[in-house]
XYZ file of N, CA, C and O in Angstrom:
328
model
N 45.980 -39.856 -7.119
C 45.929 -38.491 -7.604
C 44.635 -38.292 -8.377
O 44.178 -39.260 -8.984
N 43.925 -36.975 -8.414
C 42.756 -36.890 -9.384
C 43.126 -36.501 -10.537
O 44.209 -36.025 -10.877
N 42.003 -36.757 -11.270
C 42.128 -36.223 -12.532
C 42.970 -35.019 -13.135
O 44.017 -35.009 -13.782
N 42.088 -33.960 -12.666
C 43.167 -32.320 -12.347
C 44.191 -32.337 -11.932
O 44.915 -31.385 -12.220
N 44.630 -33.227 -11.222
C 46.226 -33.368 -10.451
C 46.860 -33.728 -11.748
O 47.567 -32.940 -12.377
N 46.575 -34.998 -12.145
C 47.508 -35.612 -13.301
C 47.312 -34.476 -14.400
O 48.388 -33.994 -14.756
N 46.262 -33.971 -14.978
C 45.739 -32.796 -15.682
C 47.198 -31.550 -16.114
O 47.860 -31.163 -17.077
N 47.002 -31.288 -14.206
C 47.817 -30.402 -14.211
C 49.624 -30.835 -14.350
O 50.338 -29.985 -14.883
N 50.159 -31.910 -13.948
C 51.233 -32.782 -14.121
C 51.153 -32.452 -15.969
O 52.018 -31.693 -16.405
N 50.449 -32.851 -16.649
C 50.589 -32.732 -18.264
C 50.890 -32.118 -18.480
O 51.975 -32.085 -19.060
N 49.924 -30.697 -18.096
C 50.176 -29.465 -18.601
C 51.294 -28.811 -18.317
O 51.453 -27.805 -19.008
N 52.222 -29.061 -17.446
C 53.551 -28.553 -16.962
C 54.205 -28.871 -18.002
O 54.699 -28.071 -18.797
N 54.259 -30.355 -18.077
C 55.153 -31.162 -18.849
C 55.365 -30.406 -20.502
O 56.198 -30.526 -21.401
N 54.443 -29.808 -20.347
C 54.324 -29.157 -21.966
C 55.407 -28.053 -22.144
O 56.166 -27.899 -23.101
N 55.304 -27.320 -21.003
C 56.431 -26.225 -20.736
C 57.970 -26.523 -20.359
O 58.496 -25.904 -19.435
N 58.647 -27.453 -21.073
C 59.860 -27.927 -20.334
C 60.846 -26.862 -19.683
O 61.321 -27.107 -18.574
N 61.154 -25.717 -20.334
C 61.854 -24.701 -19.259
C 61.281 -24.349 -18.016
O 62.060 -23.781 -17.250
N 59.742 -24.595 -17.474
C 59.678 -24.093 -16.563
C 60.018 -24.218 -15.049
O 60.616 -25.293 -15.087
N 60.031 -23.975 -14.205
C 60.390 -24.209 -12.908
C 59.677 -25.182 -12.212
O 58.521 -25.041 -11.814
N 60.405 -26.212 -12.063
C 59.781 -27.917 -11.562
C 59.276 -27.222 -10.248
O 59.045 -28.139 -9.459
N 58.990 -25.971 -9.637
C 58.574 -25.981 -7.938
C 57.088 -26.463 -8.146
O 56.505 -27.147 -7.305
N 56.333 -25.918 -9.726
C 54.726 -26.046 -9.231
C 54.796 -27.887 -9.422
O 53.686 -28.416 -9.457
N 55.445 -28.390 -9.485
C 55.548 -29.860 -9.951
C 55.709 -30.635 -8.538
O 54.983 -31.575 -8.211
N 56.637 -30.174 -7.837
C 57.177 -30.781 -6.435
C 55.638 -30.322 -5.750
O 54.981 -31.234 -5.246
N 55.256 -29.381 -5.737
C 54.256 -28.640 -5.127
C 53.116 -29.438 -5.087
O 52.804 -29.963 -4.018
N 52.195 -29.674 -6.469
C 51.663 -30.949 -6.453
C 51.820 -32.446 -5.462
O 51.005 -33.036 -4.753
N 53.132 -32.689 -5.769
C 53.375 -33.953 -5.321
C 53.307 -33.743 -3.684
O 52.623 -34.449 -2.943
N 54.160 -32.619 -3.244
C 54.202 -32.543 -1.737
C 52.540 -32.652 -1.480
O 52.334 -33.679 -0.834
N 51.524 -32.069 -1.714
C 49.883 -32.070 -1.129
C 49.789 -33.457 -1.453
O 49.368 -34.154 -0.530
N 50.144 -34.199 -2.806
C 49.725 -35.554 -2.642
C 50.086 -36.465 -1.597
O 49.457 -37.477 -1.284
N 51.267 -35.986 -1.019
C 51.853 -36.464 0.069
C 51.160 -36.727 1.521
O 50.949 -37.641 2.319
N 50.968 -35.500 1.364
C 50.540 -34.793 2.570
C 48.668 -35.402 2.733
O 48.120 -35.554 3.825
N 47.924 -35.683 1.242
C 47.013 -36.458 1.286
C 47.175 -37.629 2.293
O 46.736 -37.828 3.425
N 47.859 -38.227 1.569
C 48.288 -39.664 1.879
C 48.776 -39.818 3.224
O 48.320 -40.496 4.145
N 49.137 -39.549 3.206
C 49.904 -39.336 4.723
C 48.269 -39.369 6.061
O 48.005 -40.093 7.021
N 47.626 -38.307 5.471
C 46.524 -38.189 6.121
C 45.603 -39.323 6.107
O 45.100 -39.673 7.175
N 45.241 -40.119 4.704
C 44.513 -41.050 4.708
C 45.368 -42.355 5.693
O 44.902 -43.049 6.596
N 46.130 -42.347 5.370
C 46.716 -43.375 6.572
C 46.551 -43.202 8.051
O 46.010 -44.001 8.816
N 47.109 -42.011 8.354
C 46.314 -41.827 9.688
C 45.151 -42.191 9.994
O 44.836 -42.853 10.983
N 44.287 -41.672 8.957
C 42.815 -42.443 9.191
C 42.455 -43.642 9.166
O 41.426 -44.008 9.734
N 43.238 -44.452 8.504
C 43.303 -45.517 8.409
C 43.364 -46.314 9.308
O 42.366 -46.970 9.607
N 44.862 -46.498 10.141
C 45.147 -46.207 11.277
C 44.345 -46.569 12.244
O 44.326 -47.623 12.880
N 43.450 -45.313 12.349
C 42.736 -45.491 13.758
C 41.792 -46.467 13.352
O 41.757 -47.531 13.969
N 40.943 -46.240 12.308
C 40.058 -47.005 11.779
C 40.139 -48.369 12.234
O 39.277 -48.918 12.921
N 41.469 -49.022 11.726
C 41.659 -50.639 12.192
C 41.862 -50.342 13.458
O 41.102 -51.161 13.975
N 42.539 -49.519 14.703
C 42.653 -49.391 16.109
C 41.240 -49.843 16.199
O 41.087 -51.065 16.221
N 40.005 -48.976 16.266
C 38.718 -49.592 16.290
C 38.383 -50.636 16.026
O 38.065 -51.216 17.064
N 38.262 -51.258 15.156
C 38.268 -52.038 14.764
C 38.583 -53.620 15.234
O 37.773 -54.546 15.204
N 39.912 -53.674 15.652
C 40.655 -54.330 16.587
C 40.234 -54.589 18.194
O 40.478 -55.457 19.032
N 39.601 -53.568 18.153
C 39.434 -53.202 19.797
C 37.710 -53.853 19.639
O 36.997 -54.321 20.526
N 37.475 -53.700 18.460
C 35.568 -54.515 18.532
C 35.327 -55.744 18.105
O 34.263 -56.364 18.102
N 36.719 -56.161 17.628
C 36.694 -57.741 17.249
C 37.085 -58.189 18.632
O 36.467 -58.998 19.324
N 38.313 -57.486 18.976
C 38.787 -58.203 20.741
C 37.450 -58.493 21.853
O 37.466 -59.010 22.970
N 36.223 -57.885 20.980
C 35.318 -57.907 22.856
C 33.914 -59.250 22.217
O 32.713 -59.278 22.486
N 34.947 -60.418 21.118
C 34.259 -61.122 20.968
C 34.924 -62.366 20.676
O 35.464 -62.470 19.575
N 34.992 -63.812 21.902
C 35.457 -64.581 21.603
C 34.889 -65.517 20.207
O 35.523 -66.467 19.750
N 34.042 -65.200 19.854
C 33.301 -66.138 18.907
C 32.897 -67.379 19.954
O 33.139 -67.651 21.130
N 32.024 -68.070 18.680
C 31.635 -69.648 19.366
C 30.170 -69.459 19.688
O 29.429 -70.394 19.994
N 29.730 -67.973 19.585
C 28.403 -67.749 20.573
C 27.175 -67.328 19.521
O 27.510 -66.650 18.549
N 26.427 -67.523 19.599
C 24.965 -66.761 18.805
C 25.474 -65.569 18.816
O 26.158 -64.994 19.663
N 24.793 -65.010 17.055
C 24.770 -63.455 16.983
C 24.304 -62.846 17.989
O 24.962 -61.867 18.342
N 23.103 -63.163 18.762
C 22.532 -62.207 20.092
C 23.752 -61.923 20.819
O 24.130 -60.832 21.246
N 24.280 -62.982 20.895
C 25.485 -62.922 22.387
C 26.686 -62.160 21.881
O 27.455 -61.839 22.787
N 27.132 -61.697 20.366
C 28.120 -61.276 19.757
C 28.574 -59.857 20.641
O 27.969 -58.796 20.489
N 29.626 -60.000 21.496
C 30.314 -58.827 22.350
C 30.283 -57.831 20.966
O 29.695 -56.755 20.866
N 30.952 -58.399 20.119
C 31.414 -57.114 18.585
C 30.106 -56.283 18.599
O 30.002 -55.071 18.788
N 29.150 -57.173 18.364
C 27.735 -56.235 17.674
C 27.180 -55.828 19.182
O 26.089 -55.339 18.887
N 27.274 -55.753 20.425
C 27.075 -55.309 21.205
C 27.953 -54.042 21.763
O 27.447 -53.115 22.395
N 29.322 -54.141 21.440
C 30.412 -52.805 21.258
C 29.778 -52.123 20.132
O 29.844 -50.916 20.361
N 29.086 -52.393 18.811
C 28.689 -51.790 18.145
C 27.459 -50.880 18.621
O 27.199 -49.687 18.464
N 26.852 -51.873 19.229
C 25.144 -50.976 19.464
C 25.736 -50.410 20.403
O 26.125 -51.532 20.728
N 26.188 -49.753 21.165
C 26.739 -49.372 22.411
C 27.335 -47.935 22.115
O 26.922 -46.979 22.770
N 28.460 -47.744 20.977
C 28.957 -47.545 20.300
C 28.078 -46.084 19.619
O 28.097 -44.907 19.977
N 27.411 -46.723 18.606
C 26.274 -46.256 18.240
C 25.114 -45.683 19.004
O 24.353 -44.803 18.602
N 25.089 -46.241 20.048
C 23.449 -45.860 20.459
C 22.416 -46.726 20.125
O 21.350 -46.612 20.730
N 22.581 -47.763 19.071
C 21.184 -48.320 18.125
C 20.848 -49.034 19.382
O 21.672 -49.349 20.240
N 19.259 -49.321 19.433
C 18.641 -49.778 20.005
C 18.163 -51.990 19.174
O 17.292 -52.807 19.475
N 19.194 -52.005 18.263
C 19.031 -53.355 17.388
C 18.530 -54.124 18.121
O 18.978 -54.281 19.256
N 17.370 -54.866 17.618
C 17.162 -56.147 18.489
C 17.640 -57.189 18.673
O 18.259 -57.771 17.782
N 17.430 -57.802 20.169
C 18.321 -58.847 20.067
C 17.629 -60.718 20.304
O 16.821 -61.119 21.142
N 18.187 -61.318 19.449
C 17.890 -62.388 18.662
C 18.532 -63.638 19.674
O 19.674 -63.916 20.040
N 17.527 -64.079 19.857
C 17.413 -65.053 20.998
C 17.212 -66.706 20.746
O 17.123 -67.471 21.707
């Protein structure tokens, strides 16, 4: 949560009669953050996974499938080390 989030969590707290909705309200977007960063997450390691798989190891960096899914990937033109 940011600053202003918790901020605003205080400042409720000060008002105890008031109506817990702006309180749930908060929390549901924090949710709904989170929720999102995981998704991203998610794919992130899918990638990830999928650029470690196109490298048995054992081989010179030149020969590295990973950093070759990378330049590929990318576009970079990196040189390669022989």
């Amino acid at each position: 949560m940011s600053h202003d989030d918790i901020r605003a969590l205080l400042q409720l707290q000060d008002d105890p009669a008031m109506s817990c909705d702006e309180v749930n309200a908060l929390l549901d977007d924090q949710m709904r953050l989170v929720e999102q960063r995981i998704a991203e997450l998610q794919a992130l390691r899918k990638q990830l996974r999928a650029i470690r798989s196109t490298c048995a190891g054992g081989v010179c960096v030149g020969d590295c499938g990973a950093l070759e899914s990378l330049r590929s990937a990318t576009g970079a033109s990196w040189p390669t080390v022989r």
